[in-house]
mmCIF file of C-alpha atoms and ligand atoms in Angstrom:
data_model
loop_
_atom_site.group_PDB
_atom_site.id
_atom_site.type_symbol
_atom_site.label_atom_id
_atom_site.label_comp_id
_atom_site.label_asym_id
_atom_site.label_seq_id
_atom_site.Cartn_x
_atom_site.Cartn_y
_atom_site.Cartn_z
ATOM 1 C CA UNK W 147 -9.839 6.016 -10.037
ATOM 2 C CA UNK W 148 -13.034 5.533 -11.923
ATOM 3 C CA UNK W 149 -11.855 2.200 -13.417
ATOM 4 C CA UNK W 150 -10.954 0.857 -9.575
ATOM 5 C CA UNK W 151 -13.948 2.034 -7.966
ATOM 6 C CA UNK W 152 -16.063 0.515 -10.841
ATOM 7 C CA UNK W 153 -14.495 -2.516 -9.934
ATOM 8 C CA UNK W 154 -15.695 -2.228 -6.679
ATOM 9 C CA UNK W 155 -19.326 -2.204 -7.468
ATOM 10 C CA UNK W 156 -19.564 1.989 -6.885
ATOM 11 C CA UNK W 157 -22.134 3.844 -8.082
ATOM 12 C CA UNK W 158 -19.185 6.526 -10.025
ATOM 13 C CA UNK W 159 -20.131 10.583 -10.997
ATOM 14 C CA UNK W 160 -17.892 11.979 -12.567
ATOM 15 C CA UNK W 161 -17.290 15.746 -12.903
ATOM 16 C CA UNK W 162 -16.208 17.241 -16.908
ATOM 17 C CA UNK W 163 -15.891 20.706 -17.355
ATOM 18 C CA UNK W 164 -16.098 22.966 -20.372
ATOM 19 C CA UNK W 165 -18.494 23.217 -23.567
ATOM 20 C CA UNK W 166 -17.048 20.657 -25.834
ATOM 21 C CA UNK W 167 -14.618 19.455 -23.585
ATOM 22 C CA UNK W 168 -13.110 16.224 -26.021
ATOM 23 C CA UNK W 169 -12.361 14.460 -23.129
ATOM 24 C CA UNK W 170 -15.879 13.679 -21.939
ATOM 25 C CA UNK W 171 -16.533 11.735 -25.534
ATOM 26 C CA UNK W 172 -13.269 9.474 -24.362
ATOM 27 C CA UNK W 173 -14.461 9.019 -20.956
ATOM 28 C CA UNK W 174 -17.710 8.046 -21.748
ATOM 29 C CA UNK W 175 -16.558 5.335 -24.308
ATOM 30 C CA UNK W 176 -14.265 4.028 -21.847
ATOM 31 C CA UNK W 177 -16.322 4.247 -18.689
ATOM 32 C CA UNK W 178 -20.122 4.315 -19.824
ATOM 33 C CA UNK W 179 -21.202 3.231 -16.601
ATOM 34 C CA UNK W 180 -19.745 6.420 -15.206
ATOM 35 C CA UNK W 181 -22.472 9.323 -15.065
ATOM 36 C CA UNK W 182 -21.290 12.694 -16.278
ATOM 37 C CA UNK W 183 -21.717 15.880 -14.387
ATOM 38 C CA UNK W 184 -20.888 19.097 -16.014
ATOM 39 C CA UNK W 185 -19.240 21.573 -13.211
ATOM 40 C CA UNK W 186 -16.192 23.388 -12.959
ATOM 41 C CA UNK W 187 -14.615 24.133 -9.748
ATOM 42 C CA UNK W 188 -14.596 27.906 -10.132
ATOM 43 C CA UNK W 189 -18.489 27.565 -9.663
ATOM 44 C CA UNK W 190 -19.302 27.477 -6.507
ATOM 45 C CA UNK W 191 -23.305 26.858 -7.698
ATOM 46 C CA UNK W 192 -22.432 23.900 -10.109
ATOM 47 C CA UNK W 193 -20.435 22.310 -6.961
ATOM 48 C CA UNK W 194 -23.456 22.310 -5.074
ATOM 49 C CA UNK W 195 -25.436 20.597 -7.676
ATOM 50 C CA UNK W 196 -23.284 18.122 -8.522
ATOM 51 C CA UNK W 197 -23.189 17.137 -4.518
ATOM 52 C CA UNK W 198 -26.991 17.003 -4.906
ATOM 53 C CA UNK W 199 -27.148 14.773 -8.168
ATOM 54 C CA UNK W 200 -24.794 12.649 -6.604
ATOM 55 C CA UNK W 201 -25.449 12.162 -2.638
ATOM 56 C CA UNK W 202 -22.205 11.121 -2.523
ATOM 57 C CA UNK W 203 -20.846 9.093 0.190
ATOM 58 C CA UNK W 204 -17.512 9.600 -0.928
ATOM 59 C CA UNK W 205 -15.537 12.493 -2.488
ATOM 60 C CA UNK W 206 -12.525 12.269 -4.696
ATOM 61 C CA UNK W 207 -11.130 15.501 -5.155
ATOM 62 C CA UNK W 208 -8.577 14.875 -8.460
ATOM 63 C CA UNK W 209 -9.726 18.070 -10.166
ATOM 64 C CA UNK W 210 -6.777 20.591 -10.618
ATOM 65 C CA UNK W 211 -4.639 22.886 -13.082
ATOM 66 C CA UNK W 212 -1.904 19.898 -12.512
ATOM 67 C CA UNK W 213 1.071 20.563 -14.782
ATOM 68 C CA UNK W 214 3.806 22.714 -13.019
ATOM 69 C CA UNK W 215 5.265 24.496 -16.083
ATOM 70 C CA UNK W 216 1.456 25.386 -17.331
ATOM 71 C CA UNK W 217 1.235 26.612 -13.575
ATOM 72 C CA UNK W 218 4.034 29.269 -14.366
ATOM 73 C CA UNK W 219 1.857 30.973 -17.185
ATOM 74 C CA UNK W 220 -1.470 30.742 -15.876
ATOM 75 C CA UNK W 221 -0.569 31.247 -12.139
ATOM 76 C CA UNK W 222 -4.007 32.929 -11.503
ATOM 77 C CA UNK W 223 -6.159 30.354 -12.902
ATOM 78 C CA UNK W 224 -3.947 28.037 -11.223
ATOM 79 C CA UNK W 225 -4.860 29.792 -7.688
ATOM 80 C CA UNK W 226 -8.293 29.728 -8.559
ATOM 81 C CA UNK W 227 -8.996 26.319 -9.850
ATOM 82 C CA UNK W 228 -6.452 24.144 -7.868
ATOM 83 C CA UNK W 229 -6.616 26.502 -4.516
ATOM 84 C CA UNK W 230 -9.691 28.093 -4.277
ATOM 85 C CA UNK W 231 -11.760 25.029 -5.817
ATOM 86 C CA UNK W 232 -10.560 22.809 -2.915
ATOM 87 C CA UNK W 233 -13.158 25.556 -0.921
ATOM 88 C CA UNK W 234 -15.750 25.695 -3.144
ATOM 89 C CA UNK W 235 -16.106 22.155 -3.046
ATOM 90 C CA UNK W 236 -15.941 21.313 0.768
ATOM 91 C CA UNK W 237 -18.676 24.004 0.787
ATOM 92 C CA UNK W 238 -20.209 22.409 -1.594
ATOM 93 C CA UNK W 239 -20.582 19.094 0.621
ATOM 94 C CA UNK W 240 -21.323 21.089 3.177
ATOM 95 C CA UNK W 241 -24.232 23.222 2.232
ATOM 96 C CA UNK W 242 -25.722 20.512 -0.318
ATOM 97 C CA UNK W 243 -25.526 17.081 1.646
ATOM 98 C CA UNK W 244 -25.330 16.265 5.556
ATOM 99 C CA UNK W 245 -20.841 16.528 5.878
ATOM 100 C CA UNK W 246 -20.962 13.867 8.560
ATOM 101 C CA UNK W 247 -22.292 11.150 5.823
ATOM 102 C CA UNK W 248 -19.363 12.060 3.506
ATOM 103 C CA UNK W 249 -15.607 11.315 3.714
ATOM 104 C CA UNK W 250 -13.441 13.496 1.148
ATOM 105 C CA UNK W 251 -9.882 12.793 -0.329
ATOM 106 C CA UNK W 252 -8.300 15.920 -1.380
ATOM 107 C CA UNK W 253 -5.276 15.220 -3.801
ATOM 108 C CA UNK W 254 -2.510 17.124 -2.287
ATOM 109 C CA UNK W 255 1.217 17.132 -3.950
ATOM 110 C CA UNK W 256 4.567 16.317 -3.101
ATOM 111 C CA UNK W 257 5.066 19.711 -5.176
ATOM 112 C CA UNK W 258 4.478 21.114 -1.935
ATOM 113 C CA UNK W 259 8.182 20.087 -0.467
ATOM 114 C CA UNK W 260 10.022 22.078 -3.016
ATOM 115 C CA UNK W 261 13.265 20.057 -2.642
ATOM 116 C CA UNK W 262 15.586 22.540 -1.380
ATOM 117 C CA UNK W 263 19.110 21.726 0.368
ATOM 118 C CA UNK W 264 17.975 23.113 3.764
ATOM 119 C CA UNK W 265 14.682 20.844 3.535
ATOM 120 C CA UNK W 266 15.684 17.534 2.162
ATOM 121 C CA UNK W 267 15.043 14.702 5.056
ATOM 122 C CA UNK W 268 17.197 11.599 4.239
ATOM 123 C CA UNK W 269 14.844 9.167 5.010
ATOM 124 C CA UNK W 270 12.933 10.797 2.649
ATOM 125 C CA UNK W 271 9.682 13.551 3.212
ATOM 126 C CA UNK W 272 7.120 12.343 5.584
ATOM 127 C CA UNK W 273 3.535 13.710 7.024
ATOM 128 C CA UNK W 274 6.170 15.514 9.347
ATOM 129 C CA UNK W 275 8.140 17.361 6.792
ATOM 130 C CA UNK W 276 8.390 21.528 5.896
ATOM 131 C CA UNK W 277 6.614 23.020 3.455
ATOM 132 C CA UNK W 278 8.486 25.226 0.441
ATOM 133 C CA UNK W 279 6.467 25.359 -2.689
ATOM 134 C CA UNK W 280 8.472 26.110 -5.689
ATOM 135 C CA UNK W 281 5.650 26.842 -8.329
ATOM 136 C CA UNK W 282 2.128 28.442 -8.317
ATOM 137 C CA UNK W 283 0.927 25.356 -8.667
ATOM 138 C CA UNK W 284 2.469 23.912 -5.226
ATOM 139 C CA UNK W 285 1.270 27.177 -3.583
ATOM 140 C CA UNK W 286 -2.342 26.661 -5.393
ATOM 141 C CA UNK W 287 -2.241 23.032 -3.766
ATOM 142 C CA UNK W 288 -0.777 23.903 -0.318
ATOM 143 C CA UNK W 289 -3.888 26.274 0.350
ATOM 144 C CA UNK W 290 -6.083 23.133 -0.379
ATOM 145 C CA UNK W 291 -4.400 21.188 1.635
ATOM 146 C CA UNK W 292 -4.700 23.570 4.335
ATOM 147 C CA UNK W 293 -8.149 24.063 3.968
ATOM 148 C CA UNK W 294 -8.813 20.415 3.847
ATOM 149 C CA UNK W 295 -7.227 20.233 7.239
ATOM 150 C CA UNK W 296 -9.038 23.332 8.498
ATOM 151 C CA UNK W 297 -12.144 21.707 7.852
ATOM 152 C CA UNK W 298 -11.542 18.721 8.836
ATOM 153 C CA UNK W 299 -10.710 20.069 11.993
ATOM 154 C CA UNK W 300 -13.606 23.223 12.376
ATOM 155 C CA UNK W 301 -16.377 21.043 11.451
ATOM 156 C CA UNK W 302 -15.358 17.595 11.720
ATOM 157 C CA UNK W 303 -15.616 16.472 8.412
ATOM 158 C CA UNK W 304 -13.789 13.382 7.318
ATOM 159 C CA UNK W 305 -11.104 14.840 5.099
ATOM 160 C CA UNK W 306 -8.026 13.207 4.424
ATOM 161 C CA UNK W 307 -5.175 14.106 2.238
ATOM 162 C CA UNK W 308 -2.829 12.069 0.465
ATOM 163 C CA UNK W 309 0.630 13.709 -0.259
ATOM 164 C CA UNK W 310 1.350 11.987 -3.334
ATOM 165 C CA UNK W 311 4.956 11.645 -5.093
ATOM 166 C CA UNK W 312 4.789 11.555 -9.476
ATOM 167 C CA UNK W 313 2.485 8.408 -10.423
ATOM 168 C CA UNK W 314 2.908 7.550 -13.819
ATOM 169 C CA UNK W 315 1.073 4.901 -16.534
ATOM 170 C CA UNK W 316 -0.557 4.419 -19.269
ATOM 171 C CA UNK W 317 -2.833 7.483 -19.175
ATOM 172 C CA UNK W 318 -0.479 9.550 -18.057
ATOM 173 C CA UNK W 319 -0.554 13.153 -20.330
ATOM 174 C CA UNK W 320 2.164 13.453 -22.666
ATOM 175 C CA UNK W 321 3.028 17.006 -21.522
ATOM 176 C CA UNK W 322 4.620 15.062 -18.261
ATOM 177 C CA UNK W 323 8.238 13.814 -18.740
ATOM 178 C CA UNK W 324 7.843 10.153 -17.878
ATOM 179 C CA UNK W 325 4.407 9.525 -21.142
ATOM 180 C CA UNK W 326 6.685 12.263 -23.266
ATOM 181 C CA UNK W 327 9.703 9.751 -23.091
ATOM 182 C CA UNK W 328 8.402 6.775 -23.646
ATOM 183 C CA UNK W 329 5.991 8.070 -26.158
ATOM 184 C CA UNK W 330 8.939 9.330 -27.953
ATOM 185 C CA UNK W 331 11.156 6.100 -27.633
ATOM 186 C CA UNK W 332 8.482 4.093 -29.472
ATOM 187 C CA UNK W 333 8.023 6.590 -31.795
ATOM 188 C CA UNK W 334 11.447 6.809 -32.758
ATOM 189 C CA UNK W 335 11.929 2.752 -32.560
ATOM 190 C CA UNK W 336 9.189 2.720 -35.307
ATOM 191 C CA UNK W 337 10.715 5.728 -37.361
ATOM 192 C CA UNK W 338 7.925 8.073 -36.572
ATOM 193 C CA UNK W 339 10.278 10.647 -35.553
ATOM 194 C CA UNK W 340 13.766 11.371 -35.459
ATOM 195 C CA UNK W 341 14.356 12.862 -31.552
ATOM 196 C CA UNK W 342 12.816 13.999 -28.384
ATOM 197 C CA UNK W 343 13.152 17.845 -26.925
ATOM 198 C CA UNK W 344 13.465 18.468 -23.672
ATOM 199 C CA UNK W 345 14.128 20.432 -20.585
ATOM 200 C CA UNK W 346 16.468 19.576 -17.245
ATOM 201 C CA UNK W 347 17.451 16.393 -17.232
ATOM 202 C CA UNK W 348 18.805 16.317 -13.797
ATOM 203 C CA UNK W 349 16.145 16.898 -11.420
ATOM 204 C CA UNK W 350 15.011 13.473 -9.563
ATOM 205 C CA UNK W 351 11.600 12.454 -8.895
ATOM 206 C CA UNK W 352 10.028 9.449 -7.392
ATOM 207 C CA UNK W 353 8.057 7.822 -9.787
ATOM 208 C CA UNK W 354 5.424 5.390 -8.965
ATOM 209 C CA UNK W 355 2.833 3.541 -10.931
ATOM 210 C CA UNK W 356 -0.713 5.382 -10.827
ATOM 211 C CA UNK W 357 -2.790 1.685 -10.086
ATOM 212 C CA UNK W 358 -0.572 1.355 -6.888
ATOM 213 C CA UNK W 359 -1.711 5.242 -5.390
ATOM 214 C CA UNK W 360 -5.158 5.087 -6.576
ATOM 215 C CA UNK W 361 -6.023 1.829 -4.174
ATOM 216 C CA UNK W 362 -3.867 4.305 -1.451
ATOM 217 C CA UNK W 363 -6.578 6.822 -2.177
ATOM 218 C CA UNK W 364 -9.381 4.768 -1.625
ATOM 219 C CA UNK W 365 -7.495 2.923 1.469
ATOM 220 C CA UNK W 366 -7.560 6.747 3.114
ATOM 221 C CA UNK W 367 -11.276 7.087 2.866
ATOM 222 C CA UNK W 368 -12.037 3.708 4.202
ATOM 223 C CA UNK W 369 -9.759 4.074 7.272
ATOM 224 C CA UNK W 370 -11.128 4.663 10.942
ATOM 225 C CA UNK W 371 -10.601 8.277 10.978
ATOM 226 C CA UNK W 372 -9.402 11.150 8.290
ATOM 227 C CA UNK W 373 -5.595 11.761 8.173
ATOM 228 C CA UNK W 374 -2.781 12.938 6.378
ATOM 229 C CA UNK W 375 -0.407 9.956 4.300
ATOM 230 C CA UNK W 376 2.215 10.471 1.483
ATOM 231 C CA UNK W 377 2.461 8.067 -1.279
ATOM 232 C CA UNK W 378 5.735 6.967 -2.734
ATOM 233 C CA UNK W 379 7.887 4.569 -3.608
ATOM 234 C CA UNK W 380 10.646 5.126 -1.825
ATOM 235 C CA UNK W 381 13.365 5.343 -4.448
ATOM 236 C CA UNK W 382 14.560 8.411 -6.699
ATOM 237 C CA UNK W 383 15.710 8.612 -10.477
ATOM 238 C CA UNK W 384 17.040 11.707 -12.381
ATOM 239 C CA UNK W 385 15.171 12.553 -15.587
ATOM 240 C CA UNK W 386 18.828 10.556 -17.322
ATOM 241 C CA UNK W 387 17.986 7.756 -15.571
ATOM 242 C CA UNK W 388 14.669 7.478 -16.558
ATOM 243 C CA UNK W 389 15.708 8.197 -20.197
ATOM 244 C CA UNK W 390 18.194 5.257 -19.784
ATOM 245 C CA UNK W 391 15.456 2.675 -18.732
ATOM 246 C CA UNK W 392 13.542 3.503 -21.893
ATOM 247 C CA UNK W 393 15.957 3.183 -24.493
ATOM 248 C CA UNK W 394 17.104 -0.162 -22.701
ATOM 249 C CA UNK W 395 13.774 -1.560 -22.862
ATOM 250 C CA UNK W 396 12.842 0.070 -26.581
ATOM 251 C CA UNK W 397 16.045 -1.601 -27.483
ATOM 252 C CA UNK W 398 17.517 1.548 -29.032
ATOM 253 C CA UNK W 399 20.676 1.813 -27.215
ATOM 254 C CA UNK W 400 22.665 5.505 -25.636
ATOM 255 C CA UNK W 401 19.551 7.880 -25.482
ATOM 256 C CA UNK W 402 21.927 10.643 -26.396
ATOM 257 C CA UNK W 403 22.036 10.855 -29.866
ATOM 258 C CA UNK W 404 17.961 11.174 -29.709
ATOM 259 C CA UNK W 405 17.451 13.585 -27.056
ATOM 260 C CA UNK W 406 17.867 17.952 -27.391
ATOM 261 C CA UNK W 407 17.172 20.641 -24.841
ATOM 262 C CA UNK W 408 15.361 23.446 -25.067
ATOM 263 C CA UNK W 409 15.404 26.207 -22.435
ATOM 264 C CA UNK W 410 11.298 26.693 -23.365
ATOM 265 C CA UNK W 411 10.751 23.187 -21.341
ATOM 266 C CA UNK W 412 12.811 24.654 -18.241
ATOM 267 C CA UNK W 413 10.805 26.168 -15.278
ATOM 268 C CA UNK W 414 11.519 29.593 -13.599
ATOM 269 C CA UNK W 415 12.241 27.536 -10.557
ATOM 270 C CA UNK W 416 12.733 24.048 -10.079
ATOM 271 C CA UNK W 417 12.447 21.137 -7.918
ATOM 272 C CA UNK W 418 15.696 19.151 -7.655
ATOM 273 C CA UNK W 419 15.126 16.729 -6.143
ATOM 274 C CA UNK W 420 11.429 14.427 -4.533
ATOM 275 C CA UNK W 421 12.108 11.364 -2.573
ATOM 276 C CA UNK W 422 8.859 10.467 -0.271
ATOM 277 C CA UNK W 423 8.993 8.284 2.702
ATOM 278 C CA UNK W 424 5.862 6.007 2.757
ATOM 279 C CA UNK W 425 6.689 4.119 5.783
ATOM 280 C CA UNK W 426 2.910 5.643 7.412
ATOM 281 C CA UNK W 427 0.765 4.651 4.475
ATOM 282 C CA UNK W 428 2.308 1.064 4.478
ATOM 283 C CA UNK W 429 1.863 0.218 8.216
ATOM 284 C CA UNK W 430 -1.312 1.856 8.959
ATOM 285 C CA UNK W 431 -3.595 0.905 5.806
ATOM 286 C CA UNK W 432 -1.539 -1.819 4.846
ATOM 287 C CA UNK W 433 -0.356 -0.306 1.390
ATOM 288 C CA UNK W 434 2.119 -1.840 -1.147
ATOM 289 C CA UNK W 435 3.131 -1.479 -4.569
ATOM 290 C CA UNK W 436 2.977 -4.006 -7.410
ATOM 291 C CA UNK W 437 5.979 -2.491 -9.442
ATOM 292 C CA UNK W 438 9.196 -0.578 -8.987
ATOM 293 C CA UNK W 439 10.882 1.910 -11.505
ATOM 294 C CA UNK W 440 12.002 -0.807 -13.922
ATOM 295 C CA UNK W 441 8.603 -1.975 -14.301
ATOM 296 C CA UNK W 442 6.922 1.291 -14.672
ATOM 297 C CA UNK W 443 9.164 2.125 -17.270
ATOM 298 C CA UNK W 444 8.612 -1.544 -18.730
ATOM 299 C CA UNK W 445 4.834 -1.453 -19.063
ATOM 300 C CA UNK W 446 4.650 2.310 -20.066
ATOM 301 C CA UNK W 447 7.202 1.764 -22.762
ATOM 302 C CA UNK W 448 5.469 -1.369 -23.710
ATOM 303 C CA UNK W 449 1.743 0.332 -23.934
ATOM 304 C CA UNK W 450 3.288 2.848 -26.152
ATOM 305 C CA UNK W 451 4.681 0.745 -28.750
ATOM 306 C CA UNK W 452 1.731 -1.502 -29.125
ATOM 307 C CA UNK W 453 -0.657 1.999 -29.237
ATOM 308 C CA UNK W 454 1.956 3.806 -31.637
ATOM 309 C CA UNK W 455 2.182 0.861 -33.817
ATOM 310 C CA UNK W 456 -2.076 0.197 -33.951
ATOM 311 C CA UNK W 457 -1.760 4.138 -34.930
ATOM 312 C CA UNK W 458 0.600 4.444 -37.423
ATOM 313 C CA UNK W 459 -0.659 1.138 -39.072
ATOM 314 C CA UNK W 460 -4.790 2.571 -39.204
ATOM 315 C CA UNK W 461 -3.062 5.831 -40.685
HETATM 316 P P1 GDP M 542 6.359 17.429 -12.065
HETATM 317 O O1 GDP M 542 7.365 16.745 -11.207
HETATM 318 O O2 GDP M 542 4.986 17.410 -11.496
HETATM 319 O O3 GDP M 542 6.774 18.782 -12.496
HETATM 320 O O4 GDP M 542 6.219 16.461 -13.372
HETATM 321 P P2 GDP M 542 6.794 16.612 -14.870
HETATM 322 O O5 GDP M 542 6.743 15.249 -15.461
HETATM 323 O O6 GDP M 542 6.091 17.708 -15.605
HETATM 324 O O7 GDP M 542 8.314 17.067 -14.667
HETATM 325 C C1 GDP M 542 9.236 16.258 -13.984
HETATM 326 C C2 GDP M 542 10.624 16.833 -14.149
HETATM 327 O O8 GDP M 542 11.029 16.702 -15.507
HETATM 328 C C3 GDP M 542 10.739 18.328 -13.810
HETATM 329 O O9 GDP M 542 11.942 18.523 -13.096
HETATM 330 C C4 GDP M 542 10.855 18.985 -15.183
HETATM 331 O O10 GDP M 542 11.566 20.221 -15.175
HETATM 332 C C5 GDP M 542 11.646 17.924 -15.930
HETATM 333 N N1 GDP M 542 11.560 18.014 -17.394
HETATM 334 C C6 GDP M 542 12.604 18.045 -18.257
HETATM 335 N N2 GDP M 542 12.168 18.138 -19.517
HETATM 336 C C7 GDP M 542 10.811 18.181 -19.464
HETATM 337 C C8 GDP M 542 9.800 18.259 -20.481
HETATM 338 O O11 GDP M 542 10.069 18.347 -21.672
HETATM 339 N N3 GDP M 542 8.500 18.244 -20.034
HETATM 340 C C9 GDP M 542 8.189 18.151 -18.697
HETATM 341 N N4 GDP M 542 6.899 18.123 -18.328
HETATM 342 N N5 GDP M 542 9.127 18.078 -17.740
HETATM 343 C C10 GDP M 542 10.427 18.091 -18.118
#
């Protein structure tokens, strides 16, 4: 996000939280231009501060306890940062700037579908579609979205949310299935390790490629008036299939003498299955998407083998 609306010629704050967080000392070689706030969105105080350093003239709220299976095990923290923070911050805007001067995009999740056989639409879920969260973390995010709305609609702010489906890449956190694959693949095409552990390998998710939903985001905030619109590609893969692509491209043949499960990288409840219908997004701000499965897996794979090799060769 940073990166695109850098290209753009913004003016970019961006909020780190924690003492010592290591992350801020990789964002700020990457992205020097981008100043650093310190906040964390179970401050209410440090919200409104960073709205007053900033002035901003548009919100990006991407701030959130994000991984489903850490939701499981810290479901409270989850509620507080991911839920409750969604609050803190719209009062945030509200008390520390003039709300009718700032347009917000609150991250909501396809995690808040839940993928169950009574509520599966074929075409796919739309703006439309029932709610059944299947993880603290999808409850954590439907109160956000929810509040987003409510404001939106008690005190006219522009708030929109984007319902985004999995979007995967190069930064994507190895603790997610897609950068844990083809972080392993490479890893095992250079000899680096012998095999990859993980959980379900059935579930399906549509994957799409992060560049793609973060001009969506943007797109929201700079259309006529603040609305709801999922992101997706359109398509669905099983956690097999995905494993497939990356052995293909790593050139390392049947995935399944590499790959072990462990019941410790299963969830209490799971989502079988995410397809996302993104037939709104596409005709009313005119968005698209530069690559399909194939080509996500392609450039991921391809980004880990040139990074694993630059490591292992420095070593
Ligand atoms: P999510 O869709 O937001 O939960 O994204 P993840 O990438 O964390 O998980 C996608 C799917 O992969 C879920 O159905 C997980 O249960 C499944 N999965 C299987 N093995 C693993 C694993 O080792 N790590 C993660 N993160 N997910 C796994």
């Amino acid at each position: 996000m940073a990166e695109f609306l850098l290209s753009k010629n913004y003016d970019v704050y961006g909020v780190v939280r924690g003492q010592n967080n290591p992350k801020r000392a990789a964002l700020e070689a990457e992205f020097p231009e981008v100043k650093v706030i310190e906040a964390d969105m179970t401050d209410p105080t440090a919200l409104v501060r960073a709205v007053e350093l900033s002035a901003p003239t548009e919100v990006y709220n991407l701030a959130a306890i994000s991984h489903v299976g850490y939701s499981f095990k810290n479901p409270t923290l989850t509620a507080e940062v991911t839920g409750k923070g969604v609050l803190n911050l719209l009062e945030a805007v509200r008390i520390a700037a003039d709300p009718s001067t700032v347009r917000v995009y609150q991250a909501s999740t396809s995690e808040m579908f839940g993928g169950l056989d009574y509520n599966r639409p074929g075409a796919g879920y739309d703006e439309q579609s029932l709610f059944h969260p299947r993880s603290p973390y999808g409850v954590a995010k439907l109160y956000g979205h929810w509040i987003a709305k409510n404001y939106r609609e008690s005190y006219d702010m522009f708030v929109s949310c984007g319902i985004l489906f999995n979007h995967e890449g190069e930064r994507r956190g190895p603790e997610f299935v897609t950068r844990k694959i083809t972080k392993a693949a490479a890893r095992i095409k250079l000899g680096l390790q012998p095999n990859l552990v993980l959980g379900d390998l059935w579930p399906k998710r549509d994957w799409g490629y992060a560049k793609d939903y973060v001009v969506g985001m943007w797109q929201m905030l700079q259309h006529t008036e603040p609305d709801d619109f999922v992101l997706a590609s359109g398509s669905t893969a099983s956690i097999e299939d995905f494993l497939s692509l990356t052995f293909e491209q790593a050139e390392l043949g049947d995935w399944r003498p590499y790959v072990l499960q462990d019941p410790a990288f299963m969830r209490p409840a799971e989502v079988d299955i995410l397809l996302g219908n993104p037939a709104k997004a596409e005709s009313v701000l005119g968005w698209g998407r530069s690559v399909d499965l194939r080509g996500l897996v392609d450039l991921m794979v391809n980004f880990d083998l040139a990074a694993e090799e630059a490591a292992s060769s420095a070593a």
